[in-house]
Amino acid sequence: MKPIYIPKGKAKEYGDYAINIYTGCPHRCYYCFAPNVLHRKKEDFHTYVEPRKNIVEEVRKQVEREGITNKLIHLCFTCDPYPKGYDSTPTREIIKILKDSGNHIQILTKNGTDALRDFDLLDKNDWFGITYAGYDGWYNDISTSEPNAGNPQDRLFALATAYNKGIKTWVSAEPVLNDIDVLNLIELADYVDLWKIGKLNYYPSDINWKNFGERAERLLKSKRNNYYIKNSLRDEMDKE
Ligand code: SF4
């Protein structure tokens, strides 16, 4: 088993290396792509959530066997490293192994509250990130779009906490569900080191992607924010 792998295709835009710690994710985001990637039934993916077999030990062995060091490793691509309502101790153990071997961590989660536990393991070489899709009234819209995830307010609290601890912070505004709310957050949040912005793919949306992308980019530039526009959104922006 080689749990540390190099992502391909669209996933490459997340990072150079990745580990998927859990078999599924309980957050039930309606736009979740992971069951497709894993060739699993959606319902099974969201219902059966446990650490992949011997995942902690297998990460330890691979790091030692291949001498993996000084790499930025993304947690996670086909699951959330902090599945809400489940024991995420394996995530903490894996972070420890990676840090002890001189690697750096890039977290992406929708569960800010549980993630706070592991900030003592992270430093200025690590990245803590949240997904922020933009929400109508935060509690109302999330109940349908990401029903079992941590609420956006808690994610932003965790993000600001990480920033204040000197951990690098990033926001994955992908997929954008509410363009106005995302633009507002870009305007207001002064505790984000990097923005990654992407459109909603494969589902209908009434957002004018070209217009949104151009407004977001203008704003990010005016605030001198570091940012990355995902390829599918950039393609929309490049259309005549
Ligand atoms: S948090 Fe990520 S992996 Fe989990 S259901 Fe949502 S999109 Fe899927």
PDB file of C-alpha atoms and ligand atoms in Angstrom:
ATOM      1  CA  MET A   1       0.000   0.000   0.000  1.00  0.00           C
ATOM      2  CA  LYS A   2       1.261   3.471  -0.930  1.00  0.00           C
ATOM      3  CA  PRO A   3      -1.043   5.952   0.811  1.00  0.00           C
ATOM      4  CA  ILE A   4       1.129   8.944  -0.161  1.00  0.00           C
ATOM      5  CA  TYR A   5       0.555   9.562  -3.865  1.00  0.00           C
ATOM      6  CA  ILE A   6       0.893  12.184  -6.587  1.00  0.00           C
ATOM      7  CA  PRO A   7      -2.551  13.482  -7.638  1.00  0.00           C
ATOM      8  CA  LYS A   8      -3.417  13.558 -11.331  1.00  0.00           C
ATOM      9  CA  GLY A   9      -5.720  15.651 -13.532  1.00  0.00           C
ATOM     10  CA  LYS A  10      -7.836  18.313 -11.778  1.00  0.00           C
ATOM     11  CA  ALA A  11      -6.621  17.048  -8.377  1.00  0.00           C
ATOM     12  CA  LYS A  12      -3.101  18.186  -9.302  1.00  0.00           C
ATOM     13  CA  GLU A  13      -4.290  21.730  -8.653  1.00  0.00           C
ATOM     14  CA  TYR A  14      -4.545  20.871  -4.950  1.00  0.00           C
ATOM     15  CA  GLY A  15      -0.937  19.907  -4.332  1.00  0.00           C
ATOM     16  CA  ASP A  16       2.052  17.777  -5.266  1.00  0.00           C
ATOM     17  CA  TYR A  17       1.340  14.914  -2.870  1.00  0.00           C
ATOM     18  CA  ALA A  18      -1.794  13.723  -1.079  1.00  0.00           C
ATOM     19  CA  ILE A  19      -3.083  11.162   1.416  1.00  0.00           C
ATOM     20  CA  ASN A  20      -6.694  10.037   1.761  1.00  0.00           C
ATOM     21  CA  ILE A  21      -7.135   8.901   5.357  1.00  0.00           C
ATOM     22  CA  TYR A  22     -10.779   7.768   5.532  1.00  0.00           C
ATOM     23  CA  THR A  23     -12.914   5.452   3.426  1.00  0.00           C
ATOM     24  CA  GLY A  24     -15.778   7.942   3.169  1.00  0.00           C
ATOM     25  CA  CYS A  25     -17.076  11.280   4.382  1.00  0.00           C
ATOM     26  CA  PRO A  26     -20.245  12.010   6.376  1.00  0.00           C
ATOM     27  CA  HIS A  27     -20.585  15.654   5.314  1.00  0.00           C
ATOM     28  CA  ARG A  28     -22.859  14.842   2.365  1.00  0.00           C
ATOM     29  CA  CYS A  29     -22.061  17.853   0.215  1.00  0.00           C
ATOM     30  CA  TYR A  30     -24.441  17.523  -2.735  1.00  0.00           C
ATOM     31  CA  TYR A  31     -21.686  18.363  -5.217  1.00  0.00           C
ATOM     32  CA  CYS A  32     -19.202  15.809  -3.806  1.00  0.00           C
ATOM     33  CA  PHE A  33     -17.068  14.263  -6.550  1.00  0.00           C
ATOM     34  CA  ALA A  34     -15.344  11.659  -4.348  1.00  0.00           C
ATOM     35  CA  PRO A  35     -17.779   8.738  -4.875  1.00  0.00           C
ATOM     36  CA  ASN A  36     -17.242   9.118  -8.650  1.00  0.00           C
ATOM     37  CA  VAL A  37     -13.473   9.178  -8.275  1.00  0.00           C
ATOM     38  CA  LEU A  38     -13.580   6.108  -6.024  1.00  0.00           C
ATOM     39  CA  HIS A  39     -16.253   4.306  -8.099  1.00  0.00           C
ATOM     40  CA  ARG A  40     -18.450   3.971  -5.011  1.00  0.00           C
ATOM     41  CA  LYS A  41     -22.150   4.452  -4.464  1.00  0.00           C
ATOM     42  CA  LYS A  42     -22.846   7.910  -3.014  1.00  0.00           C
ATOM     43  CA  GLU A  43     -24.879   6.523  -0.134  1.00  0.00           C
ATOM     44  CA  ASP A  44     -22.166   4.024   0.864  1.00  0.00           C
ATOM     45  CA  PHE A  45     -19.482   6.688   0.680  1.00  0.00           C
ATOM     46  CA  HIS A  46     -21.353   8.989   3.063  1.00  0.00           C
ATOM     47  CA  THR A  47     -22.465   6.181   5.407  1.00  0.00           C
ATOM     48  CA  TYR A  48     -19.394   3.980   5.906  1.00  0.00           C
ATOM     49  CA  VAL A  49     -16.689   6.234   7.298  1.00  0.00           C
ATOM     50  CA  GLU A  50     -13.633   4.727   8.930  1.00  0.00           C
ATOM     51  CA  PRO A  51      -9.851   5.039   8.704  1.00  0.00           C
ATOM     52  CA  ARG A  52      -8.471   3.107   5.723  1.00  0.00           C
ATOM     53  CA  LYS A  53      -7.001  -0.201   6.864  1.00  0.00           C
ATOM     54  CA  ASN A  54      -3.690   0.280   8.757  1.00  0.00           C
ATOM     55  CA  ILE A  55      -3.438   3.777   7.289  1.00  0.00           C
ATOM     56  CA  VAL A  56      -1.231   5.228  10.036  1.00  0.00           C
ATOM     57  CA  GLU A  57       1.223   2.322   9.928  1.00  0.00           C
ATOM     58  CA  GLU A  58       1.279   2.306   6.131  1.00  0.00           C
ATOM     59  CA  VAL A  59       2.099   6.034   6.025  1.00  0.00           C
ATOM     60  CA  ARG A  60       4.908   5.478   8.533  1.00  0.00           C
ATOM     61  CA  LYS A  61       6.334   2.603   6.474  1.00  0.00           C
ATOM     62  CA  GLN A  62       6.145   4.485   3.168  1.00  0.00           C
ATOM     63  CA  VAL A  63       7.834   7.565   4.615  1.00  0.00           C
ATOM     64  CA  GLU A  64      10.689   5.413   5.964  1.00  0.00           C
ATOM     65  CA  ARG A  65      10.976   3.147   2.930  1.00  0.00           C
ATOM     66  CA  GLU A  66      11.025   5.976   0.368  1.00  0.00           C
ATOM     67  CA  GLY A  67      12.745   8.568   2.551  1.00  0.00           C
ATOM     68  CA  ILE A  68       9.949  11.059   1.901  1.00  0.00           C
ATOM     69  CA  THR A  69      10.919  14.428   3.342  1.00  0.00           C
ATOM     70  CA  ASN A  70      10.498  18.139   2.663  1.00  0.00           C
ATOM     71  CA  LYS A  71       7.305  17.588   0.667  1.00  0.00           C
ATOM     72  CA  LEU A  72       3.991  19.434   0.954  1.00  0.00           C
ATOM     73  CA  ILE A  73       1.339  16.780   1.502  1.00  0.00           C
ATOM     74  CA  HIS A  74      -2.351  17.501   1.043  1.00  0.00           C
ATOM     75  CA  LEU A  75      -4.944  16.070   3.479  1.00  0.00           C
ATOM     76  CA  CYS A  76      -7.257  14.953   1.956  1.00  0.00           C
ATOM     77  CA  PHE A  77      -8.545  14.760  -1.608  1.00  0.00           C
ATOM     78  CA  THR A  78     -11.308  12.096  -1.511  1.00  0.00           C
ATOM     79  CA  CYS A  79     -12.388  12.681   2.109  1.00  0.00           C
ATOM     80  CA  ASP A  80     -12.258  15.303   4.838  1.00  0.00           C
ATOM     81  CA  PRO A  81      -9.377  14.904   7.340  1.00  0.00           C
ATOM     82  CA  TYR A  82     -11.843  15.814  10.115  1.00  0.00           C
ATOM     83  CA  PRO A  83     -15.061  13.865   9.437  1.00  0.00           C
ATOM     84  CA  LYS A  84     -17.581  15.477  11.762  1.00  0.00           C
ATOM     85  CA  GLY A  85     -18.910  13.105  14.425  1.00  0.00           C
ATOM     86  CA  TYR A  86     -16.081  10.570  13.912  1.00  0.00           C
ATOM     87  CA  ASP A  87     -12.792   9.941  15.690  1.00  0.00           C
ATOM     88  CA  SER A  88     -10.079  11.784  13.745  1.00  0.00           C
ATOM     89  CA  THR A  89      -7.134  10.556  15.849  1.00  0.00           C
ATOM     90  CA  PRO A  90      -5.569   8.903  12.749  1.00  0.00           C
ATOM     91  CA  THR A  91      -5.298  12.380  11.180  1.00  0.00           C
ATOM     92  CA  ARG A  92      -3.342  13.619  14.185  1.00  0.00           C
ATOM     93  CA  GLU A  93      -1.050  10.570  14.131  1.00  0.00           C
ATOM     94  CA  ILE A  94      -0.368  10.995  10.418  1.00  0.00           C
ATOM     95  CA  ILE A  95       0.411  14.700  10.845  1.00  0.00           C
ATOM     96  CA  LYS A  96       2.911  13.760  13.583  1.00  0.00           C
ATOM     97  CA  ILE A  97       4.639  11.183  11.334  1.00  0.00           C
ATOM     98  CA  LEU A  98       4.847  13.646   8.442  1.00  0.00           C
ATOM     99  CA  LYS A  99       6.142  16.500  10.579  1.00  0.00           C
ATOM    100  CA  ASP A 100       8.692  14.281  12.365  1.00  0.00           C
ATOM    101  CA  SER A 101      10.066  13.244   8.969  1.00  0.00           C
ATOM    102  CA  GLY A 102      10.493  16.863   7.819  1.00  0.00           C
ATOM    103  CA  ASN A 103       7.419  17.124   5.613  1.00  0.00           C
ATOM    104  CA  HIS A 104       4.831  19.897   5.519  1.00  0.00           C
ATOM    105  CA  ILE A 105       1.067  19.606   5.721  1.00  0.00           C
ATOM    106  CA  GLN A 106      -1.691  21.161   3.661  1.00  0.00           C
ATOM    107  CA  ILE A 107      -5.079  20.641   5.307  1.00  0.00           C
ATOM    108  CA  LEU A 108      -8.430  21.214   3.629  1.00  0.00           C
ATOM    109  CA  THR A 109     -11.522  20.758   5.792  1.00  0.00           C
ATOM    110  CA  LYS A 110     -15.145  21.695   6.353  1.00  0.00           C
ATOM    111  CA  ASN A 111     -14.878  20.981  10.069  1.00  0.00           C
ATOM    112  CA  GLY A 112     -12.987  23.846  11.679  1.00  0.00           C
ATOM    113  CA  THR A 113     -13.883  22.982  15.261  1.00  0.00           C
ATOM    114  CA  ASP A 114     -12.243  19.533  15.264  1.00  0.00           C
ATOM    115  CA  ALA A 115      -9.250  20.775  13.300  1.00  0.00           C
ATOM    116  CA  LEU A 116      -8.316  23.227  16.087  1.00  0.00           C
ATOM    117  CA  ARG A 117      -7.050  20.256  18.122  1.00  0.00           C
ATOM    118  CA  ASP A 118      -4.068  19.728  15.815  1.00  0.00           C
ATOM    119  CA  PHE A 119      -2.821  23.300  15.501  1.00  0.00           C
ATOM    120  CA  ASP A 120      -0.170  22.543  18.140  1.00  0.00           C
ATOM    121  CA  LEU A 121       1.497  20.252  15.561  1.00  0.00           C
ATOM    122  CA  LEU A 122       1.583  22.824  12.746  1.00  0.00           C
ATOM    123  CA  ASP A 123       4.011  25.658  12.078  1.00  0.00           C
ATOM    124  CA  LYS A 124       4.793  28.385   9.553  1.00  0.00           C
ATOM    125  CA  ASN A 125       5.638  25.798   6.881  1.00  0.00           C
ATOM    126  CA  ASP A 126       2.183  24.236   7.004  1.00  0.00           C
ATOM    127  CA  TRP A 127      -1.098  25.301   5.449  1.00  0.00           C
ATOM    128  CA  PHE A 128      -4.514  25.177   7.084  1.00  0.00           C
ATOM    129  CA  GLY A 129      -7.397  25.585   4.667  1.00  0.00           C
ATOM    130  CA  ILE A 130     -11.170  25.547   4.653  1.00  0.00           C
ATOM    131  CA  THR A 131     -13.700  25.213   1.900  1.00  0.00           C
ATOM    132  CA  TYR A 132     -15.901  28.286   1.617  1.00  0.00           C
ATOM    133  CA  ALA A 133     -18.527  28.033  -1.095  1.00  0.00           C
ATOM    134  CA  GLY A 134     -20.498  31.159  -0.143  1.00  0.00           C
ATOM    135  CA  TYR A 135     -23.720  30.780   1.773  1.00  0.00           C
ATOM    136  CA  ASP A 136     -27.159  32.369   2.067  1.00  0.00           C
ATOM    137  CA  GLY A 137     -27.659  33.078   5.712  1.00  0.00           C
ATOM    138  CA  TRP A 138     -24.900  30.548   6.577  1.00  0.00           C
ATOM    139  CA  TYR A 139     -27.144  28.210   8.513  1.00  0.00           C
ATOM    140  CA  ASN A 140     -29.991  27.960   6.017  1.00  0.00           C
ATOM    141  CA  ASP A 141     -28.173  27.239   2.805  1.00  0.00           C
ATOM    142  CA  ILE A 142     -25.624  24.908   4.363  1.00  0.00           C
ATOM    143  CA  SER A 143     -28.406  22.675   5.635  1.00  0.00           C
ATOM    144  CA  THR A 144     -29.063  21.666   2.044  1.00  0.00           C
ATOM    145  CA  SER A 145     -25.702  22.052   0.317  1.00  0.00           C
ATOM    146  CA  GLU A 146     -23.329  20.600   2.953  1.00  0.00           C
ATOM    147  CA  PRO A 147     -25.768  19.254   5.552  1.00  0.00           C
ATOM    148  CA  ASN A 148     -23.395  17.413   7.897  1.00  0.00           C
ATOM    149  CA  ALA A 149     -20.309  19.609   7.610  1.00  0.00           C
ATOM    150  CA  GLY A 150     -19.149  22.097  10.225  1.00  0.00           C
ATOM    151  CA  ASN A 151     -20.784  25.470   9.798  1.00  0.00           C
ATOM    152  CA  PRO A 152     -18.941  28.183   7.856  1.00  0.00           C
ATOM    153  CA  GLN A 153     -18.650  30.455  10.890  1.00  0.00           C
ATOM    154  CA  ASP A 154     -16.668  27.770  12.755  1.00  0.00           C
ATOM    155  CA  ARG A 155     -14.478  27.262   9.706  1.00  0.00           C
ATOM    156  CA  LEU A 156     -13.664  30.967   9.572  1.00  0.00           C
ATOM    157  CA  PHE A 157     -12.926  30.998  13.300  1.00  0.00           C
ATOM    158  CA  ALA A 158     -10.461  28.110  12.837  1.00  0.00           C
ATOM    159  CA  LEU A 159      -8.891  29.909   9.885  1.00  0.00           C
ATOM    160  CA  ALA A 160      -8.345  33.118  11.847  1.00  0.00           C
ATOM    161  CA  THR A 161      -6.975  31.093  14.781  1.00  0.00           C
ATOM    162  CA  ALA A 162      -4.470  29.336  12.506  1.00  0.00           C
ATOM    163  CA  TYR A 163      -3.419  32.683  11.039  1.00  0.00           C
ATOM    164  CA  ASN A 164      -2.848  34.144  14.485  1.00  0.00           C
ATOM    165  CA  LYS A 165      -0.697  31.137  15.387  1.00  0.00           C
ATOM    166  CA  GLY A 166       1.540  31.763  12.376  1.00  0.00           C
ATOM    167  CA  ILE A 167       0.237  28.812  10.330  1.00  0.00           C
ATOM    168  CA  LYS A 168      -0.284  29.714   6.669  1.00  0.00           C
ATOM    169  CA  THR A 169      -3.959  29.877   5.724  1.00  0.00           C
ATOM    170  CA  TRP A 170      -5.862  29.251   2.527  1.00  0.00           C
ATOM    171  CA  VAL A 171      -9.438  29.225   1.359  1.00  0.00           C
ATOM    172  CA  SER A 172     -10.726  26.883  -1.297  1.00  0.00           C
ATOM    173  CA  ALA A 173     -13.674  28.829  -2.673  1.00  0.00           C
ATOM    174  CA  GLU A 174     -14.669  25.871  -4.785  1.00  0.00           C
ATOM    175  CA  PRO A 175     -17.257  25.146  -5.820  1.00  0.00           C
ATOM    176  CA  VAL A 176     -18.685  28.648  -5.519  1.00  0.00           C
ATOM    177  CA  LEU A 177     -22.396  28.395  -4.664  1.00  0.00           C
ATOM    178  CA  ASN A 178     -23.039  32.026  -3.739  1.00  0.00           C
ATOM    179  CA  ASP A 179     -20.844  34.419  -5.710  1.00  0.00           C
ATOM    180  CA  ILE A 180     -21.812  37.544  -3.765  1.00  0.00           C
ATOM    181  CA  ASP A 181     -20.976  35.975  -0.420  1.00  0.00           C
ATOM    182  CA  VAL A 182     -17.580  34.786  -1.666  1.00  0.00           C
ATOM    183  CA  LEU A 183     -16.800  38.278  -2.999  1.00  0.00           C
ATOM    184  CA  ASN A 184     -17.798  39.731   0.379  1.00  0.00           C
ATOM    185  CA  LEU A 185     -15.466  37.369   2.189  1.00  0.00           C
ATOM    186  CA  ILE A 186     -12.568  38.249  -0.114  1.00  0.00           C
ATOM    187  CA  GLU A 187     -13.288  41.895   0.687  1.00  0.00           C
ATOM    188  CA  LEU A 188     -13.438  41.387   4.456  1.00  0.00           C
ATOM    189  CA  ALA A 189     -11.123  38.535   5.455  1.00  0.00           C
ATOM    190  CA  ASP A 190      -7.645  39.785   6.273  1.00  0.00           C
ATOM    191  CA  TYR A 191      -6.397  36.447   7.592  1.00  0.00           C
ATOM    192  CA  VAL A 192      -6.099  34.500   4.327  1.00  0.00           C
ATOM    193  CA  ASP A 193      -2.664  33.893   2.777  1.00  0.00           C
ATOM    194  CA  LEU A 194      -3.909  32.204  -0.378  1.00  0.00           C
ATOM    195  CA  TRP A 195      -7.200  31.986  -2.245  1.00  0.00           C
ATOM    196  CA  LYS A 196      -8.058  29.203  -4.662  1.00  0.00           C
ATOM    197  CA  ILE A 197     -11.214  29.970  -6.592  1.00  0.00           C
ATOM    198  CA  GLY A 198     -13.155  27.505  -8.709  1.00  0.00           C
ATOM    199  CA  LYS A 199     -16.565  27.168 -10.324  1.00  0.00           C
ATOM    200  CA  LEU A 200     -19.300  24.633  -9.712  1.00  0.00           C
ATOM    201  CA  ASN A 201     -18.818  21.900 -12.302  1.00  0.00           C
ATOM    202  CA  TYR A 202     -21.309  19.242 -13.455  1.00  0.00           C
ATOM    203  CA  TYR A 203     -24.299  20.902 -11.674  1.00  0.00           C
ATOM    204  CA  PRO A 204     -26.535  23.746 -12.836  1.00  0.00           C
ATOM    205  CA  SER A 205     -25.865  27.246 -11.564  1.00  0.00           C
ATOM    206  CA  ASP A 206     -27.209  30.673 -12.456  1.00  0.00           C
ATOM    207  CA  ILE A 207     -23.884  32.339 -11.665  1.00  0.00           C
ATOM    208  CA  ASN A 208     -22.313  34.252 -14.551  1.00  0.00           C
ATOM    209  CA  TRP A 209     -18.879  32.665 -14.209  1.00  0.00           C
ATOM    210  CA  LYS A 210     -17.034  35.079 -16.475  1.00  0.00           C
ATOM    211  CA  ASN A 211     -18.402  38.053 -14.582  1.00  0.00           C
ATOM    212  CA  PHE A 212     -17.760  36.483 -11.184  1.00  0.00           C
ATOM    213  CA  GLY A 213     -14.218  35.404 -12.057  1.00  0.00           C
ATOM    214  CA  GLU A 214     -13.303  38.866 -13.329  1.00  0.00           C
ATOM    215  CA  ARG A 215     -14.751  40.586 -10.266  1.00  0.00           C
ATOM    216  CA  ALA A 216     -12.990  38.171  -7.924  1.00  0.00           C
ATOM    217  CA  GLU A 217      -9.666  38.632  -9.694  1.00  0.00           C
ATOM    218  CA  ARG A 218      -9.952  42.435  -9.675  1.00  0.00           C
ATOM    219  CA  LEU A 219     -10.698  42.366  -5.957  1.00  0.00           C
ATOM    220  CA  LEU A 220      -7.885  39.953  -5.138  1.00  0.00           C
ATOM    221  CA  LYS A 221      -5.431  42.067  -7.101  1.00  0.00           C
ATOM    222  CA  SER A 222      -6.582  45.292  -5.463  1.00  0.00           C
ATOM    223  CA  LYS A 223      -6.065  43.716  -2.034  1.00  0.00           C
ATOM    224  CA  ARG A 224      -2.706  42.260  -3.105  1.00  0.00           C
ATOM    225  CA  ASN A 225      -3.886  38.783  -2.137  1.00  0.00           C
ATOM    226  CA  ASN A 226      -2.137  35.666  -3.381  1.00  0.00           C
ATOM    227  CA  TYR A 227      -4.579  33.691  -5.441  1.00  0.00           C
ATOM    228  CA  TYR A 228      -5.041  30.932  -7.957  1.00  0.00           C
ATOM    229  CA  ILE A 229      -7.976  30.682 -10.358  1.00  0.00           C
ATOM    230  CA  LYS A 230      -8.825  27.054 -11.141  1.00  0.00           C
ATOM    231  CA  ASN A 231      -8.575  26.071 -14.797  1.00  0.00           C
ATOM    232  CA  SER A 232     -12.297  25.553 -15.445  1.00  0.00           C
ATOM    233  CA  LEU A 233     -13.124  29.029 -14.091  1.00  0.00           C
ATOM    234  CA  ARG A 234     -10.223  30.564 -16.025  1.00  0.00           C
ATOM    235  CA  ASP A 235     -11.610  28.969 -19.191  1.00  0.00           C
ATOM    236  CA  GLU A 236     -14.944  30.774 -18.595  1.00  0.00           C
ATOM    237  CA  MET A 237     -13.119  34.055 -17.991  1.00  0.00           C
ATOM    238  CA  ASP A 238     -11.185  33.661 -21.255  1.00  0.00           C
ATOM    239  CA  LYS A 239     -14.367  33.314 -23.321  1.00  0.00           C
ATOM    240  CA  GLU A 240     -15.249  36.278 -25.561  1.00  0.00           C
TER     241      GLU A 240
HETATM  242  S1  SF4 B   1     -16.393  17.399   2.673  1.00  0.00           S
HETATM  243 FE1  SF4 B   1     -15.486  16.844   0.708  1.00  0.00          FE
HETATM  244  S2  SF4 B   1     -15.365  14.606   0.719  1.00  0.00           S
HETATM  245 FE2  SF4 B   1     -16.804  15.221   2.321  1.00  0.00          FE
HETATM  246  S3  SF4 B   1     -18.836  15.109   1.360  1.00  0.00           S
HETATM  247 FE3  SF4 B   1     -18.072  17.229   1.189  1.00  0.00          FE
HETATM  248  S4  SF4 B   1     -17.059  17.331  -0.818  1.00  0.00           S
HETATM  249 FE4  SF4 B   1     -17.294  15.143  -0.269  1.00  0.00          FE
END
